[in-house]
Amino acid sequence: QSVLTQPPSASGTPGQRVTISCSGSSSNIGRNTVNWYQQFPGTAPRLLIYRNNQRPSGVPVRFSGSKSGTSASLAISGLQSEDEADYYCAAWDDSLNGDVFGTGTEVTVL
Amino acid sequence: QVQLQESGPGLVKPSETLSLTCTVSGGSISSYYWSWIRQPPGKGLEWIGYIYYSGGTNYIPSLKSRVSISRDTSKNQFSLELRSVTAADTAMYYCAKTVAGSFPDSHFYMDVWGTGTPVTVSS
């Protein structure tokens, strides 16, 4: 049972901006930084955004993250067909003393 | 460049113990944190626990009574043991290099992942 809530799906046409929300609580997002992972079918997750808004080397600049209070968002600006994947948010939870993932969002490019 | 590779039996019988090993190359397990994560078929990700550079461990509460993570520094490997498994433990299991700290902000993230190994619990 995931502690962080995401919409199950999101979609857009090529070039559009798509945002994915991640809702948590004071024990996780409210106190700790948020990370985002991208996962293509049949492959391992890949770190996409860390510490709320930092991009690892190699991640396109069209991916950006933000956090406010107990919620966070991932934005994809200029959606491309290769962005079709599942996206998960995650944050450390001080009450559980463990890392928690979001429910996951499937992004479709129309 | 750090790389990780999971290995272990793909089939485990109910009530028995699941044992997996993660072999790390390109970096020492005596640095950083090292996590196990799993993903049941068609479902989301679940963090299981970690072992860190000094050998200390931490586990998710729901699995704490059944799980152990250990390491062999001479082989640069760390391992997962999950006891008394049931069908609910059927999943893809991943190991990952983990970065954790509290400065300049509280952070915990998995920056390098293995390719994963599937485990089925069935008689």
Coordinates of C-alpha atoms in Angstrom, one line a residue:
Chain A
Q1 CA 0.0 0.0 0.0
S2 CA 1.7 3.2 -1.3
V3 CA 1.9 6.2 1.0
L4 CA 2.3 8.7 -1.8
T5 CA -0.6 9.3 -4.2
Q6 CA -0.2 9.9 -7.9
P7 CA -2.8 9.9 -10.7
P8 CA -2.9 6.5 -12.5
S9 CA -2.4 8.1 -15.9
A10 CA -1.5 11.2 -17.8
S11 CA -1.3 11.9 -21.5
G12 CA -0.5 14.6 -24.0
T13 CA 0.4 15.2 -27.7
P14 CA 4.0 15.6 -28.8
G15 CA 5.3 19.0 -27.7
Q16 CA 2.7 19.5 -25.0
R17 CA 3.5 20.0 -21.3
V18 CA 2.4 17.3 -19.0
T19 CA 2.5 17.4 -15.2
I20 CA 2.3 14.6 -12.7
S21 CA 1.3 15.3 -9.1
C22 CA 2.5 13.4 -6.0
S23 CA 0.6 13.9 -2.7
G24 CA 2.1 12.9 0.6
S25 CA 2.1 14.0 4.2
S26 CA 4.2 15.9 6.8
S27 CA 6.2 12.8 7.7
N28 CA 7.5 12.3 4.1
I29 CA 7.3 15.0 1.5
G30 CA 6.7 17.6 4.2
R31 CA 10.1 16.9 5.8
N32 CA 12.3 15.3 3.1
T33 CA 13.2 15.8 -0.5
V34 CA 11.4 14.1 -3.3
N35 CA 12.8 11.9 -6.1
W36 CA 11.3 10.8 -9.4
Y37 CA 12.0 7.5 -11.3
Q38 CA 11.2 6.6 -14.8
Q39 CA 10.5 3.0 -15.8
F40 CA 10.0 1.6 -19.3
P41 CA 8.2 -1.8 -19.6
G42 CA 10.4 -4.7 -18.7
T43 CA 13.3 -2.6 -17.5
A44 CA 14.6 -1.3 -14.2
P45 CA 13.6 2.1 -12.9
R46 CA 15.9 5.0 -13.7
L47 CA 16.5 8.0 -11.4
L48 CA 15.0 11.0 -13.2
I49 CA 14.9 13.8 -10.6
Y50 CA 16.5 13.8 -7.1
R51 CA 16.4 16.2 -4.2
N52 CA 13.2 17.8 -5.6
N53 CA 14.6 19.4 -8.7
Q54 CA 18.0 18.1 -9.5
R55 CA 18.6 16.2 -12.8
P56 CA 21.3 13.5 -13.0
S57 CA 23.7 13.7 -15.9
G58 CA 22.0 12.6 -19.1
V59 CA 18.5 13.4 -18.2
P60 CA 17.0 15.9 -20.7
V61 CA 16.2 19.4 -19.5
R62 CA 12.6 19.0 -20.5
F63 CA 12.1 17.1 -17.2
S64 CA 11.7 19.2 -14.1
G65 CA 10.6 18.7 -10.5
S66 CA 9.2 20.9 -7.8
K67 CA 7.9 20.6 -4.3
S68 CA 5.5 22.7 -2.2
G69 CA 4.4 21.7 1.3
T70 CA 3.4 18.0 1.3
S71 CA 3.1 17.7 -2.5
A72 CA 5.4 17.5 -5.4
S73 CA 5.2 17.6 -9.2
L74 CA 7.1 16.3 -12.2
A75 CA 6.7 18.3 -15.4
I76 CA 7.6 17.2 -18.9
S77 CA 7.9 20.1 -21.2
G78 CA 7.8 19.4 -24.9
L79 CA 6.5 15.8 -24.6
Q80 CA 8.2 13.3 -26.9
S81 CA 7.2 9.8 -27.9
E82 CA 10.1 8.3 -26.0
D83 CA 8.7 9.7 -22.8
E84 CA 6.0 7.0 -22.7
A85 CA 6.7 5.2 -19.5
D86 CA 5.7 4.8 -15.9
Y87 CA 6.8 7.5 -13.4
Y88 CA 7.1 7.1 -9.7
C89 CA 7.7 9.7 -7.0
A90 CA 9.5 8.7 -3.8
A91 CA 10.5 10.2 -0.5
W92 CA 11.9 9.1 2.9
D93 CA 9.1 8.8 5.5
D94 CA 10.2 9.7 9.1
S95 CA 7.3 7.9 10.7
L96 CA 7.9 4.6 8.9
N97 CA 11.7 5.1 8.9
G98 CA 11.8 3.9 5.3
D99 CA 11.6 5.1 1.7
V100 CA 8.1 5.2 0.2
F101 CA 7.1 5.2 -3.4
G102 CA 4.1 6.8 -5.1
T103 CA 1.4 4.7 -6.7
G104 CA 2.9 5.4 -10.2
T105 CA 1.6 7.3 -13.2
E106 CA 1.5 5.9 -16.8
V107 CA 2.3 8.6 -19.3
T108 CA 0.9 8.1 -22.8
V109 CA 1.9 10.2 -25.8
L110 CA -1.2 10.5 -28.1
Chain B
Q1 CA 31.0 3.6 -13.2
V2 CA 29.1 1.5 -10.6
Q3 CA 27.2 -1.4 -11.9
L4 CA 25.0 -3.9 -10.0
Q5 CA 23.8 -7.4 -10.9
E6 CA 21.3 -9.5 -9.0
S7 CA 21.5 -13.2 -8.8
G8 CA 19.6 -16.1 -7.1
P9 CA 16.9 -18.7 -7.6
G10 CA 14.0 -17.8 -9.7
L11 CA 11.6 -20.2 -8.0
V12 CA 11.1 -20.5 -4.2
K13 CA 8.6 -22.8 -2.5
P14 CA 6.0 -21.3 0.0
S15 CA 7.3 -21.1 3.6
E16 CA 10.9 -21.4 2.5
T17 CA 13.6 -18.6 2.4
L18 CA 14.3 -16.4 -0.6
S19 CA 18.0 -15.6 -0.9
L20 CA 19.4 -13.1 -3.5
T21 CA 22.8 -11.6 -4.0
C22 CA 23.8 -8.3 -5.6
T23 CA 27.3 -8.1 -7.0
V24 CA 28.7 -4.6 -7.3
S25 CA 31.4 -3.6 -9.8
G26 CA 33.1 -0.2 -10.3
G27 CA 32.7 0.8 -6.7
S28 CA 33.1 -0.4 -3.1
I29 CA 30.2 -1.4 -0.9
S30 CA 32.2 0.0 2.0
S31 CA 30.9 3.4 0.7
Y32 CA 27.4 4.6 0.3
Y33 CA 24.1 2.8 1.1
W34 CA 22.8 -0.2 -0.8
S35 CA 19.1 -1.0 -1.1
W36 CA 16.8 -3.8 -2.1
I37 CA 13.5 -2.9 -3.9
R38 CA 10.8 -5.2 -5.3
Q39 CA 8.0 -4.9 -7.7
P40 CA 5.1 -7.5 -7.9
P41 CA 3.9 -8.2 -11.4
G42 CA 1.9 -5.3 -12.8
K43 CA 2.2 -3.3 -9.6
G44 CA 4.3 -0.5 -8.1
L45 CA 7.7 -0.3 -6.4
E46 CA 8.3 -1.2 -2.8
W47 CA 11.5 -0.4 -0.9
I48 CA 12.6 -3.3 1.3
G49 CA 15.6 -2.0 3.2
Y50 CA 19.3 -1.1 3.0
I51 CA 22.7 -1.9 4.4
Y52 CA 25.1 1.0 4.6
Y53 CA 28.9 1.5 4.5
S54 CA 29.5 0.5 8.1
G55 CA 27.3 -2.6 7.9
G56 CA 24.2 -1.2 9.7
T57 CA 20.8 -2.1 8.3
N58 CA 17.3 -0.7 8.2
Y59 CA 14.1 -2.4 6.9
I60 CA 10.6 -1.4 6.1
P61 CA 8.4 -2.2 9.1
S62 CA 6.0 -4.5 7.2
L63 CA 8.8 -6.9 6.4
K64 CA 11.1 -6.4 9.3
S65 CA 10.3 -9.7 11.0
R66 CA 11.2 -11.7 7.9
V67 CA 14.0 -9.9 6.2
S68 CA 17.8 -9.6 6.6
I69 CA 20.3 -7.8 4.5
S70 CA 24.0 -8.7 4.9
R71 CA 27.2 -8.1 3.0
D72 CA 30.5 -9.7 2.0
T73 CA 33.1 -7.0 1.6
S74 CA 35.7 -9.4 0.3
K75 CA 33.4 -10.2 -2.7
N76 CA 31.9 -6.7 -2.9
Q77 CA 28.4 -8.2 -2.6
F78 CA 25.4 -7.7 -0.5
S79 CA 22.5 -10.1 0.0
L80 CA 18.8 -10.3 0.8
E81 CA 17.2 -13.0 2.8
L82 CA 13.4 -13.1 3.1
R83 CA 12.0 -15.9 5.3
S84 CA 8.6 -17.7 5.3
V85 CA 7.7 -16.5 1.8
T86 CA 4.2 -16.7 0.3
A87 CA 2.8 -16.0 -3.1
A88 CA 2.6 -12.3 -2.2
D89 CA 6.4 -12.2 -2.3
T90 CA 6.4 -13.0 -6.0
A91 CA 8.1 -10.0 -7.6
M92 CA 11.0 -8.6 -9.6
Y93 CA 13.7 -7.8 -7.1
Y94 CA 16.2 -5.0 -7.7
C95 CA 19.3 -3.9 -5.9
A96 CA 20.4 -0.3 -6.1
K97 CA 23.2 2.0 -5.0
T98 CA 21.7 4.5 -2.6
V99 CA 22.6 8.1 -1.7
A100 CA 21.5 9.3 1.7
G101 CA 22.3 12.3 3.8
S102 CA 21.0 15.3 5.7
F103 CA 23.0 18.2 4.3
P104 CA 22.1 20.6 2.8
D105 CA 18.7 18.8 3.0
S106 CA 17.4 15.4 4.0
H107 CA 17.8 13.2 1.0
F108 CA 17.6 9.5 0.1
Y109 CA 17.6 8.2 -3.4
M110 CA 18.6 5.2 -5.6
D111 CA 20.9 6.5 -8.3
V112 CA 22.1 3.2 -9.9
W113 CA 19.9 0.2 -10.3
G114 CA 20.6 -3.4 -11.2
T115 CA 18.6 -5.0 -14.0
G116 CA 16.5 -7.0 -11.6
T117 CA 15.8 -10.7 -11.0
P118 CA 12.4 -12.3 -11.1
V119 CA 11.3 -14.5 -8.2
T120 CA 8.2 -16.7 -8.2
V121 CA 6.9 -18.3 -5.0
S122 CA 5.1 -21.4 -5.9
S123 CA 5.1 -25.1 -5.0

